[in-house]
mmCIF file with all atom_site columns, C-alpha atoms in Angstrom:
data_model
loop_
_atom_site.group_PDB
_atom_site.id
_atom_site.type_symbol
_atom_site.label_atom_id
_atom_site.label_alt_id
_atom_site.label_comp_id
_atom_site.label_asym_id
_atom_site.label_entity_id
_atom_site.label_seq_id
_atom_site.pdbx_PDB_ins_code
_atom_site.Cartn_x
_atom_site.Cartn_y
_atom_site.Cartn_z
_atom_site.occupancy
_atom_site.B_iso_or_equiv
_atom_site.pdbx_formal_charge
_atom_site.auth_seq_id
_atom_site.auth_comp_id
_atom_site.auth_asym_id
_atom_site.auth_atom_id
_atom_site.pdbx_PDB_model_num
ATOM 1   C CA . UNK A 1 1   ? 96.626  69.415  96.710  1.00 0.00 ? 145 UNK A CA 1
ATOM 2   C CA . UNK A 1 2   ? 99.260  71.884  95.908  1.00 0.00 ? 146 UNK A CA 1
ATOM 3   C CA . UNK A 1 3   ? 100.089 74.435  98.443  1.00 0.00 ? 147 UNK A CA 1
ATOM 4   C CA . UNK A 1 4   ? 102.587 77.283  98.702  1.00 0.00 ? 148 UNK A CA 1
ATOM 5   C CA . UNK A 1 5   ? 103.083 78.576  102.160 1.00 0.00 ? 149 UNK A CA 1
ATOM 6   C CA . UNK A 1 6   ? 104.848 81.925  102.823 1.00 0.00 ? 150 UNK A CA 1
ATOM 7   C CA . UNK A 1 7   ? 106.355 82.932  106.099 1.00 0.00 ? 151 UNK A CA 1
ATOM 8   C CA . UNK A 1 8   ? 108.833 85.621  107.484 1.00 0.00 ? 152 UNK A CA 1
ATOM 9   C CA . UNK A 1 9   ? 106.858 88.680  107.070 1.00 0.00 ? 153 UNK A CA 1
ATOM 10  C CA . UNK A 1 10  ? 106.463 91.444  109.581 1.00 0.00 ? 154 UNK A CA 1
ATOM 11  C CA . UNK A 1 11  ? 106.898 95.035  110.657 1.00 0.00 ? 155 UNK A CA 1
ATOM 12  C CA . UNK A 1 12  ? 110.425 96.333  110.385 1.00 0.00 ? 156 UNK A CA 1
ATOM 13  C CA . UNK A 1 13  ? 112.356 99.698  110.384 1.00 0.00 ? 157 UNK A CA 1
ATOM 14  C CA . UNK A 1 14  ? 113.706 101.141 107.150 1.00 0.00 ? 158 UNK A CA 1
ATOM 15  C CA . UNK A 1 15  ? 117.256 99.641  106.493 1.00 0.00 ? 159 UNK A CA 1
ATOM 16  C CA . UNK A 1 16  ? 116.416 96.451  108.160 1.00 0.00 ? 160 UNK A CA 1
ATOM 17  C CA . UNK A 1 17  ? 116.865 92.830  106.580 1.00 0.00 ? 161 UNK A CA 1
ATOM 18  C CA . UNK A 1 18  ? 114.030 90.417  106.491 1.00 0.00 ? 162 UNK A CA 1
ATOM 19  C CA . UNK A 1 19  ? 113.978 86.864  104.953 1.00 0.00 ? 163 UNK A CA 1
ATOM 20  C CA . UNK A 1 20  ? 110.969 85.426  103.400 1.00 0.00 ? 164 UNK A CA 1
ATOM 21  C CA . UNK A 1 21  ? 110.454 81.627  102.760 1.00 0.00 ? 165 UNK A CA 1
ATOM 22  C CA . UNK A 1 22  ? 108.055 79.728  100.809 1.00 0.00 ? 166 UNK A CA 1
ATOM 23  C CA . UNK A 1 23  ? 107.458 76.096  101.500 1.00 0.00 ? 167 UNK A CA 1
ATOM 24  C CA . UNK A 1 24  ? 105.956 73.925  98.711  1.00 0.00 ? 168 UNK A CA 1
ATOM 25  C CA . UNK A 1 25  ? 103.956 70.679  98.637  1.00 0.00 ? 169 UNK A CA 1
ATOM 26  C CA . UNK A 1 26  ? 102.018 68.597  96.510  1.00 0.00 ? 170 UNK A CA 1
ATOM 27  C CA . UNK A 1 27  ? 104.089 69.310  93.333  1.00 0.00 ? 171 UNK A CA 1
ATOM 28  C CA . UNK A 1 28  ? 107.413 68.021  91.990  1.00 0.00 ? 172 UNK A CA 1
ATOM 29  C CA . UNK A 1 29  ? 109.104 71.338  93.128  1.00 0.00 ? 173 UNK A CA 1
ATOM 30  C CA . UNK A 1 30  ? 112.479 70.981  91.001  1.00 0.00 ? 174 UNK A CA 1
ATOM 31  C CA . UNK A 1 31  ? 110.157 70.967  87.880  1.00 0.00 ? 175 UNK A CA 1
ATOM 32  C CA . UNK A 1 32  ? 108.842 74.593  88.569  1.00 0.00 ? 176 UNK A CA 1
ATOM 33  C CA . UNK A 1 33  ? 110.496 77.925  88.169  1.00 0.00 ? 177 UNK A CA 1
ATOM 34  C CA . UNK A 1 34  ? 109.432 80.087  91.073  1.00 0.00 ? 178 UNK A CA 1
ATOM 35  C CA . UNK A 1 35  ? 108.728 83.503  91.752  1.00 0.00 ? 179 UNK A CA 1
ATOM 36  C CA . UNK A 1 36  ? 108.198 86.266  94.395  1.00 0.00 ? 180 UNK A CA 1
ATOM 37  C CA . UNK A 1 37  ? 105.526 88.863  93.627  1.00 0.00 ? 181 UNK A CA 1
ATOM 38  C CA . UNK A 1 38  ? 104.113 91.911  95.812  1.00 0.00 ? 182 UNK A CA 1
ATOM 39  C CA . UNK A 1 39  ? 101.175 94.329  95.799  1.00 0.00 ? 183 UNK A CA 1
ATOM 40  C CA . UNK A 1 40  ? 101.200 97.427  97.556  1.00 0.00 ? 184 UNK A CA 1
ATOM 41  C CA . UNK A 1 41  ? 97.737  99.339  98.475  1.00 0.00 ? 185 UNK A CA 1
ATOM 42  C CA . UNK A 1 42  ? 96.366  100.760 95.424  1.00 0.00 ? 186 UNK A CA 1
ATOM 43  C CA . UNK A 1 43  ? 99.117  99.381  93.139  1.00 0.00 ? 187 UNK A CA 1
ATOM 44  C CA . UNK A 1 44  ? 99.048  96.755  90.610  1.00 0.00 ? 188 UNK A CA 1
ATOM 45  C CA . UNK A 1 45  ? 101.029 93.396  91.488  1.00 0.00 ? 189 UNK A CA 1
ATOM 46  C CA . UNK A 1 46  ? 104.609 93.145  90.401  1.00 0.00 ? 190 UNK A CA 1
ATOM 47  C CA . UNK A 1 47  ? 107.270 90.686  89.726  1.00 0.00 ? 191 UNK A CA 1
ATOM 48  C CA . UNK A 1 48  ? 110.036 91.132  92.454  1.00 0.00 ? 192 UNK A CA 1
ATOM 49  C CA . UNK A 1 49  ? 112.198 88.175  91.508  1.00 0.00 ? 193 UNK A CA 1
ATOM 50  C CA . UNK A 1 50  ? 112.176 84.878  89.683  1.00 0.00 ? 194 UNK A CA 1
ATOM 51  C CA . UNK A 1 51  ? 114.497 81.907  89.793  1.00 0.00 ? 195 UNK A CA 1
ATOM 52  C CA . UNK A 1 52  ? 114.786 79.019  87.346  1.00 0.00 ? 196 UNK A CA 1
ATOM 53  C CA . UNK A 1 53  ? 114.334 75.322  88.112  1.00 0.00 ? 197 UNK A CA 1
ATOM 54  C CA . UNK A 1 54  ? 117.870 74.645  88.939  1.00 0.00 ? 198 UNK A CA 1
ATOM 55  C CA . UNK A 1 55  ? 118.611 77.997  90.618  1.00 0.00 ? 199 UNK A CA 1
ATOM 56  C CA . UNK A 1 56  ? 121.167 79.002  87.913  1.00 0.00 ? 200 UNK A CA 1
ATOM 57  C CA . UNK A 1 57  ? 119.061 81.995  86.435  1.00 0.00 ? 201 UNK A CA 1
ATOM 58  C CA . UNK A 1 58  ? 117.713 84.916  88.511  1.00 0.00 ? 202 UNK A CA 1
ATOM 59  C CA . UNK A 1 59  ? 115.834 87.962  87.600  1.00 0.00 ? 203 UNK A CA 1
ATOM 60  C CA . UNK A 1 60  ? 115.115 91.205  89.716  1.00 0.00 ? 204 UNK A CA 1
ATOM 61  C CA . UNK A 1 61  ? 112.928 94.101  89.116  1.00 0.00 ? 205 UNK A CA 1
ATOM 62  C CA . UNK A 1 62  ? 115.039 97.147  89.119  1.00 0.00 ? 206 UNK A CA 1
ATOM 63  C CA . UNK A 1 63  ? 113.874 98.818  92.525  1.00 0.00 ? 207 UNK A CA 1
ATOM 64  C CA . UNK A 1 64  ? 115.321 95.801  94.350  1.00 0.00 ? 208 UNK A CA 1
ATOM 65  C CA . UNK A 1 65  ? 118.383 94.939  92.637  1.00 0.00 ? 209 UNK A CA 1
ATOM 66  C CA . UNK A 1 66  ? 121.239 94.755  94.712  1.00 0.00 ? 210 UNK A CA 1
ATOM 67  C CA . UNK A 1 67  ? 119.108 94.607  97.873  1.00 0.00 ? 211 UNK A CA 1
ATOM 68  C CA . UNK A 1 68  ? 117.018 91.421  97.389  1.00 0.00 ? 212 UNK A CA 1
ATOM 69  C CA . UNK A 1 69  ? 118.421 87.849  96.855  1.00 0.00 ? 213 UNK A CA 1
ATOM 70  C CA . UNK A 1 70  ? 116.260 84.819  95.592  1.00 0.00 ? 214 UNK A CA 1
ATOM 71  C CA . UNK A 1 71  ? 117.308 81.443  96.261  1.00 0.00 ? 215 UNK A CA 1
ATOM 72  C CA . UNK A 1 72  ? 116.084 77.799  96.364  1.00 0.00 ? 216 UNK A CA 1
ATOM 73  C CA . UNK A 1 73  ? 116.501 74.718  98.197  1.00 0.00 ? 217 UNK A CA 1
ATOM 74  C CA . UNK A 1 74  ? 114.891 71.890  95.995  1.00 0.00 ? 218 UNK A CA 1
ATOM 75  C CA . UNK A 1 75  ? 115.772 69.261  98.768  1.00 0.00 ? 219 UNK A CA 1
ATOM 76  C CA . UNK A 1 76  ? 113.775 71.334  101.092 1.00 0.00 ? 220 UNK A CA 1
ATOM 77  C CA . UNK A 1 77  ? 110.995 72.338  98.527  1.00 0.00 ? 221 UNK A CA 1
ATOM 78  C CA . UNK A 1 78  ? 111.560 75.954  99.526  1.00 0.00 ? 222 UNK A CA 1
ATOM 79  C CA . UNK A 1 79  ? 112.513 79.226  97.935  1.00 0.00 ? 223 UNK A CA 1
ATOM 80  C CA . UNK A 1 80  ? 113.741 82.192  99.772  1.00 0.00 ? 224 UNK A CA 1
ATOM 81  C CA . UNK A 1 81  ? 113.805 86.074  99.529  1.00 0.00 ? 225 UNK A CA 1
ATOM 82  C CA . UNK A 1 82  ? 116.545 87.754  101.322 1.00 0.00 ? 226 UNK A CA 1
ATOM 83  C CA . UNK A 1 83  ? 115.665 91.318  101.640 1.00 0.00 ? 227 UNK A CA 1
ATOM 84  C CA . UNK A 1 84  ? 118.143 93.755  102.842 1.00 0.00 ? 228 UNK A CA 1
ATOM 85  C CA . UNK A 1 85  ? 118.200 97.806  103.230 1.00 0.00 ? 229 UNK A CA 1
ATOM 86  C CA . UNK A 1 86  ? 114.327 97.578  103.247 1.00 0.00 ? 230 UNK A CA 1
ATOM 87  C CA . UNK A 1 87  ? 112.694 100.725 102.314 1.00 0.00 ? 231 UNK A CA 1
ATOM 88  C CA . UNK A 1 88  ? 109.198 102.071 103.032 1.00 0.00 ? 232 UNK A CA 1
ATOM 89  C CA . UNK A 1 89  ? 108.162 101.665 99.220  1.00 0.00 ? 233 UNK A CA 1
ATOM 90  C CA . UNK A 1 90  ? 108.845 97.890  99.913  1.00 0.00 ? 234 UNK A CA 1
ATOM 91  C CA . UNK A 1 91  ? 105.763 97.678  102.016 1.00 0.00 ? 235 UNK A CA 1
ATOM 92  C CA . UNK A 1 92  ? 103.452 95.228  100.404 1.00 0.00 ? 236 UNK A CA 1
ATOM 93  C CA . UNK A 1 93  ? 101.818 91.812  100.397 1.00 0.00 ? 237 UNK A CA 1
ATOM 94  C CA . UNK A 1 94  ? 104.343 89.543  99.028  1.00 0.00 ? 238 UNK A CA 1
ATOM 95  C CA . UNK A 1 95  ? 103.400 86.378  97.343  1.00 0.00 ? 239 UNK A CA 1
ATOM 96  C CA . UNK A 1 96  ? 105.455 83.320  95.879  1.00 0.00 ? 240 UNK A CA 1
ATOM 97  C CA . UNK A 1 97  ? 104.100 81.471  92.796  1.00 0.00 ? 241 UNK A CA 1
ATOM 98  C CA . UNK A 1 98  ? 105.146 78.566  90.620  1.00 0.00 ? 242 UNK A CA 1
ATOM 99  C CA . UNK A 1 99  ? 105.142 78.057  87.000  1.00 0.00 ? 243 UNK A CA 1
ATOM 100 C CA . UNK A 1 100 ? 105.770 74.881  84.795  1.00 0.00 ? 244 UNK A CA 1
ATOM 101 C CA . UNK A 1 101 ? 106.407 77.400  82.069  1.00 0.00 ? 245 UNK A CA 1
ATOM 102 C CA . UNK A 1 102 ? 109.081 80.015  81.827  1.00 0.00 ? 246 UNK A CA 1
ATOM 103 C CA . UNK A 1 103 ? 110.078 82.173  84.773  1.00 0.00 ? 247 UNK A CA 1
ATOM 104 C CA . UNK A 1 104 ? 109.847 85.208  82.665  1.00 0.00 ? 248 UNK A CA 1
ATOM 105 C CA . UNK A 1 105 ? 106.557 84.598  80.784  1.00 0.00 ? 249 UNK A CA 1
ATOM 106 C CA . UNK A 1 106 ? 104.741 82.308  83.071  1.00 0.00 ? 250 UNK A CA 1
ATOM 107 C CA . UNK A 1 107 ? 101.931 81.335  83.242  1.00 0.00 ? 251 UNK A CA 1
ATOM 108 C CA . UNK A 1 108 ? 102.084 81.300  87.321  1.00 0.00 ? 252 UNK A CA 1
ATOM 109 C CA . UNK A 1 109 ? 100.131 78.225  87.900  1.00 0.00 ? 253 UNK A CA 1
ATOM 110 C CA . UNK A 1 110 ? 99.907  78.084  91.728  1.00 0.00 ? 254 UNK A CA 1
ATOM 111 C CA . UNK A 1 111 ? 100.206 80.901  94.279  1.00 0.00 ? 255 UNK A CA 1
ATOM 112 C CA . UNK A 1 112 ? 100.617 81.336  98.014  1.00 0.00 ? 256 UNK A CA 1
ATOM 113 C CA . UNK A 1 113 ? 98.199  83.143  100.287 1.00 0.00 ? 257 UNK A CA 1
ATOM 114 C CA . UNK A 1 114 ? 100.845 85.972  101.021 1.00 0.00 ? 258 UNK A CA 1
ATOM 115 C CA . UNK A 1 115 ? 102.846 87.369  103.855 1.00 0.00 ? 259 UNK A CA 1
ATOM 116 C CA . UNK A 1 116 ? 102.849 91.060  104.910 1.00 0.00 ? 260 UNK A CA 1
ATOM 117 C CA . UNK A 1 117 ? 105.943 93.239  104.798 1.00 0.00 ? 261 UNK A CA 1
ATOM 118 C CA . UNK A 1 118 ? 105.605 96.626  106.376 1.00 0.00 ? 262 UNK A CA 1
ATOM 119 C CA . UNK A 1 119 ? 108.562 98.863  106.425 1.00 0.00 ? 263 UNK A CA 1
ATOM 120 C CA . UNK A 1 120 ? 108.304 101.908 108.711 1.00 0.00 ? 264 UNK A CA 1
ATOM 121 C CA . UNK A 1 121 ? 110.239 105.328 108.185 1.00 0.00 ? 265 UNK A CA 1
#
């Protein structure tokens, strides 16, 4: 069975860094583009960052550009999201997802259960 398991979330103060990890199993990891999504209370789910199969191409939503970095280690079947200079508006449940299609268009075939990131002011 395919599993995506996020970790690294927590409660931090504004300006702090946090690193999220997503460990994948049950799939050929290198065959999937990966993405990080988030959903805040009362808001729609949004794409945060995506990365291509070989890690050569990345995408970031404007609100996190310059602060967040997505990366992957195909040997470890893991995708990461390094978050720096966190802001209260970054507070959300963060999910990782995998697509056998396009990192920009999806569809996102598999999803993790999420990890909560809360940034206090």
